[in-house]
Short mmCIF file of C-alpha atoms in Angstrom, two decimals:
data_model
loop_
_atom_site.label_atom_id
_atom_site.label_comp_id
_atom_site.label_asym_id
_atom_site.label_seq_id
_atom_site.Cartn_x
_atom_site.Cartn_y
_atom_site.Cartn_z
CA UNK A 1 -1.16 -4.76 8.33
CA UNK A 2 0.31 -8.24 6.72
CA UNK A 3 -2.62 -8.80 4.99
CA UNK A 4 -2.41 -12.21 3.22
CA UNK A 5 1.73 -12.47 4.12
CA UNK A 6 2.85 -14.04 7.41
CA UNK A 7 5.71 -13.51 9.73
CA UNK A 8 8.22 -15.96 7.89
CA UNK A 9 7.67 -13.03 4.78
CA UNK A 10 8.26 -10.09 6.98
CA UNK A 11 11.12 -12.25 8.47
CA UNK A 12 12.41 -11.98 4.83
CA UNK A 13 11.88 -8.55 4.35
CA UNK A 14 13.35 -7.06 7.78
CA UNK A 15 15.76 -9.46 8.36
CA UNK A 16 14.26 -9.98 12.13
CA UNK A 17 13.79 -13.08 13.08
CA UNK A 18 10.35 -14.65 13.23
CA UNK A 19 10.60 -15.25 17.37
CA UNK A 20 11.54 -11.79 17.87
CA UNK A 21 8.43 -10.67 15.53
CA UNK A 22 5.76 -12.69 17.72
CA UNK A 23 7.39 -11.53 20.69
CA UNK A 24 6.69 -7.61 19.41
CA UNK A 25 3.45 -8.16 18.93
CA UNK A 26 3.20 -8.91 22.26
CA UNK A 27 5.32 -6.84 24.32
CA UNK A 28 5.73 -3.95 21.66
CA UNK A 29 8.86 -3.30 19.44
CA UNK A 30 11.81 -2.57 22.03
CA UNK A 31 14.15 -1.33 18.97
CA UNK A 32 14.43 1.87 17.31
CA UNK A 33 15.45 1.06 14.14
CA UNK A 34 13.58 -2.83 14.03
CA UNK A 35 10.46 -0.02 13.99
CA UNK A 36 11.99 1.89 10.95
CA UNK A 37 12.52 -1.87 8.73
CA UNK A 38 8.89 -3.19 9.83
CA UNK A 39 7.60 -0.05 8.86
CA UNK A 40 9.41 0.30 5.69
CA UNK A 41 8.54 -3.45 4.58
CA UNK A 42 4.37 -2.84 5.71
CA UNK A 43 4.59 0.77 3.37
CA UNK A 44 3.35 2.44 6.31
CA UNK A 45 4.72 5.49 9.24
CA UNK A 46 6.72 4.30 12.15
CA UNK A 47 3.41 6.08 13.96
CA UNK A 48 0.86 4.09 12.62
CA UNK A 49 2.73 1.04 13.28
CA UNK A 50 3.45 1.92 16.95
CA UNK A 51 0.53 3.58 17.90
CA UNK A 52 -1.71 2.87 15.02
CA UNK A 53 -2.76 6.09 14.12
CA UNK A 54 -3.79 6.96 10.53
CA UNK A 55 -2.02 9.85 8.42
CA UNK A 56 -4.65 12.20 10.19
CA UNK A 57 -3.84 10.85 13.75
CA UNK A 58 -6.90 8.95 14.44
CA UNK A 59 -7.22 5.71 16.43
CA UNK A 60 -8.73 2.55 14.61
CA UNK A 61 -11.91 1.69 16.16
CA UNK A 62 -12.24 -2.00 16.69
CA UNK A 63 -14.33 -3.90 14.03
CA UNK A 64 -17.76 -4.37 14.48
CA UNK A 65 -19.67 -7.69 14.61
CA UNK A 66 -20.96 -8.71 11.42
CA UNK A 67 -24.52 -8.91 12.10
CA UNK A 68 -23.60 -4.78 13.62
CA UNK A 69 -21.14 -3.79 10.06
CA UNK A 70 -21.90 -1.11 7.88
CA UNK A 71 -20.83 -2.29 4.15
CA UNK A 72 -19.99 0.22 1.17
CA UNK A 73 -19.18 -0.90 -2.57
CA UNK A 74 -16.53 -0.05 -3.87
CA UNK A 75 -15.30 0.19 -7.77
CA UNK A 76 -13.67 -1.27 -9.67
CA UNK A 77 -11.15 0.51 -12.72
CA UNK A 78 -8.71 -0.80 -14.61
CA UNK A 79 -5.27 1.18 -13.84
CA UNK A 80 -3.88 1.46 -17.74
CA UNK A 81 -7.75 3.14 -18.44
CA UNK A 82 -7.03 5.23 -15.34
CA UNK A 83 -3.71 6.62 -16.52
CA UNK A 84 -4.50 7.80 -19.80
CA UNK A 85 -8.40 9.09 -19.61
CA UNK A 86 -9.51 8.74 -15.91
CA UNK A 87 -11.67 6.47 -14.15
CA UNK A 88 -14.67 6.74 -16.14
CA UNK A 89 -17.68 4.50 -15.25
CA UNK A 90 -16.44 1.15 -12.95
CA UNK A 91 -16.89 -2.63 -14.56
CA UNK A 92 -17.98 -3.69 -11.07
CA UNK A 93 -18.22 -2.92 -7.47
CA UNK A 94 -17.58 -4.69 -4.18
CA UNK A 95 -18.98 -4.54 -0.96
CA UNK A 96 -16.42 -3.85 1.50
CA UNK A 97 -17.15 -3.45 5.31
CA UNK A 98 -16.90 0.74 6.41
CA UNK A 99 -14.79 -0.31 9.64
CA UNK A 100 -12.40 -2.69 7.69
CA UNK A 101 -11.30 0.19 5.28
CA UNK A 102 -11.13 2.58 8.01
CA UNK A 103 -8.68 0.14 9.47
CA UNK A 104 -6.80 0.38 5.39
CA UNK A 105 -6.66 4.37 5.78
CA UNK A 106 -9.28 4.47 2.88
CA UNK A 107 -12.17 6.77 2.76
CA UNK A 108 -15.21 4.79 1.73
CA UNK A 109 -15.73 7.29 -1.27
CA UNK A 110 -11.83 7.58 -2.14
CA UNK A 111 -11.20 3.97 -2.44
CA UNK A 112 -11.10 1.53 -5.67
CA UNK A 113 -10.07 -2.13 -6.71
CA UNK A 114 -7.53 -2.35 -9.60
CA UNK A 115 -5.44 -4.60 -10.31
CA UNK A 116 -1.47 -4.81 -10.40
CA UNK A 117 0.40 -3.80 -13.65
CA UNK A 118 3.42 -5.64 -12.43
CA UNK A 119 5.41 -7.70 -9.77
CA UNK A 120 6.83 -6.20 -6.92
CA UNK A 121 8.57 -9.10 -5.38
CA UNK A 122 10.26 -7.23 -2.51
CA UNK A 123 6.17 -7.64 -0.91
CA UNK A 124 5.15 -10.52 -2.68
CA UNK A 125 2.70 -8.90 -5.25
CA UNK A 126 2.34 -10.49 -8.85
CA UNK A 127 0.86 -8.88 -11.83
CA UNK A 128 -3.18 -9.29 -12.11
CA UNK A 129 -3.01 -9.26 -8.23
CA UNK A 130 -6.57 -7.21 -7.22
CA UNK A 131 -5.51 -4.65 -4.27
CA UNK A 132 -7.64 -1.44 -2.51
CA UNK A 133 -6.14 1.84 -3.19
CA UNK A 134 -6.88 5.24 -3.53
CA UNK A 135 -5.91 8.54 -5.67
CA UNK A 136 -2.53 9.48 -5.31
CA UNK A 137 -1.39 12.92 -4.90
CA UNK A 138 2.35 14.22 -5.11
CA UNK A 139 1.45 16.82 -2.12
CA UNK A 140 0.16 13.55 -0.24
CA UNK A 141 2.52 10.73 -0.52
CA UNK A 142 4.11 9.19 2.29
CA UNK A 143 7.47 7.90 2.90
CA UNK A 144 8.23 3.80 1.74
CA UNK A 145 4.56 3.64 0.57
CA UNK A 146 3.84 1.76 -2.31
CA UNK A 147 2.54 3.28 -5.28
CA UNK A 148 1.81 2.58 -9.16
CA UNK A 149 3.77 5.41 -10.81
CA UNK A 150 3.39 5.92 -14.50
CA UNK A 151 6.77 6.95 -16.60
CA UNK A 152 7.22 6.77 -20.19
CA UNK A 153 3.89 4.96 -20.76
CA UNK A 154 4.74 2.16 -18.39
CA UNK A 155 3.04 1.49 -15.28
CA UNK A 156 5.21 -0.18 -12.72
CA UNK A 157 4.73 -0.38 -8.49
CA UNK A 158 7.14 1.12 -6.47
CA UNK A 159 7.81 2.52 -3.08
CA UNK A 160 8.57 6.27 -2.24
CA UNK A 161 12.07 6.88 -1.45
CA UNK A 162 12.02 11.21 -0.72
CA UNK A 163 15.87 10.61 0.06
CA UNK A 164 17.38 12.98 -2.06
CA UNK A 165 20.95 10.60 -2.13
CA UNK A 166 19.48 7.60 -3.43
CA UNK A 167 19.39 7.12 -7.17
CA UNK A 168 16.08 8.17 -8.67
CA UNK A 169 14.74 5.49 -9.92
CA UNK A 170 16.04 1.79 -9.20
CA UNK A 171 16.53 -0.78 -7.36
CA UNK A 172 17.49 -1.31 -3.68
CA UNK A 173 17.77 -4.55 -1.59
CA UNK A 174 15.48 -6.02 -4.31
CA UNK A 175 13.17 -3.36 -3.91
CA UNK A 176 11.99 -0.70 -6.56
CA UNK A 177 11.65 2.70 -5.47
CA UNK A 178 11.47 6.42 -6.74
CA UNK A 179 12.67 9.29 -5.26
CA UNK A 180 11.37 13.04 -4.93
CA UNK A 181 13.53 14.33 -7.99
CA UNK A 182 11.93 12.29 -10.42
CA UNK A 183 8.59 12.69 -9.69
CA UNK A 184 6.63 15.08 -12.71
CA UNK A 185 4.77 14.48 -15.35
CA UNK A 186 6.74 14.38 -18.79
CA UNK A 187 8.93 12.30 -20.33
CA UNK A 188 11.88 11.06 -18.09
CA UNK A 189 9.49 11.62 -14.73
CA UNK A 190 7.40 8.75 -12.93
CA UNK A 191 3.48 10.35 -11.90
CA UNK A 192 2.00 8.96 -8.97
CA UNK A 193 -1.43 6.98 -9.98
CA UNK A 194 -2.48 5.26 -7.13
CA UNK A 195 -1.45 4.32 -3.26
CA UNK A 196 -1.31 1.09 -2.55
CA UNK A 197 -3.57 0.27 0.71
CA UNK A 198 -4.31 -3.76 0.66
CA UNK A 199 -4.16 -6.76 -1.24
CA UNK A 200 -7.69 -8.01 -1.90
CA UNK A 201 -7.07 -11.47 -3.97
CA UNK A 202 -3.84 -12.82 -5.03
CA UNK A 203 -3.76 -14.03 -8.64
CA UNK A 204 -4.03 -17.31 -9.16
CA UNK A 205 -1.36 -19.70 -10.24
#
């Protein structure tokens, strides 16, 4: 689930303490509400962290060997093309192993490779940044995921806030989020383009 971070950066983000992170992942989370900041600061369900089930309640399989792995490619689009006329054809496709993006909640033939429109420094993710996601759907999103929302032509990530007493789009404890009454299409509403699943490559520099 950290992808490329490390403990020290969900340290940051939960305010837990490193120790007490290493010792969850080997004795299990013993706190209630530790759960609900880990999960917030992964993007994912308090389920799937405890018990690792996906959003459809299956188990993770473990990965296969390499010389055993089933590989699919998968697209590539540009986001900004995305929002305004659709995917279209892909500039390029990667190979990505079927049990690894089982692992990423992706469907081989629902994920793509994009890359960031712009920071989100609450996880660590820069501009130009190349992450796995898939189609977002306003009946589908989940609770803190991240997302790339589009509102008055502007592309921006955020996380999904459905807490109606929040403001509706802004910052909290550095983070960017939008809530439920904002979401539309129109002016003055942020669309869900894309759910954020992994970071592939980190931009250089």
């Amino acid at each position: 689930m950290l992808g490329n971070r490390d403990f020290g950066w969900l340290a940051r983000e939960t305010g837990i303490p490193v120790s007490t992170l290493s010792d969850y992942v080997h004795r299990g989370i013993s706190k209630t509400d530790n759960a609900v900041r880990i999960a917030a600061a992964l993007g994912v369900t308090v389920d799937h962290l405890v018990t690792g089930r996906m959003d459809n309640g299956a188990v993770p399989a473990p990965l296969s060997p390499d010389d055993h792995a089933e590989w699919e490619q998968i697209p590539f689009f540009e986001v900004r093309t995305v929002a305004i006329a659709g995917k279209g054809q892909p500039l390029y496709r990667h190979p990505f192993r079927r049990d690894w993006l089982g692992r990423m909640q992706c469907q081989p033939d629902a994920g793509w490779l994009t890359s960031l429109p712009s920071d989100y420094a609450a996880a660590d993710l820069r501009e130009g940044d190349i992450i796995l996601c898939r189609d977002a759907r306003i009946e589908e999103l989940v609770a803190h995921a991240l997302y790339i929302w589009q509102a008055d032509r502007s592309l921006f990530v955020a996380r999904y806030q459905p807490l109606s007493a929040l403001e509706q789009v802004g910052d909290r404890a550095g983070e960017r989020y939008v809530t439920q009454q904002v979401i539309g299409s129109g002016d003055g509403y942020a669309a869900p383009i894309a759910r954020l699943l992994a970071v592939v490559l980190h931009k250089a520099g």
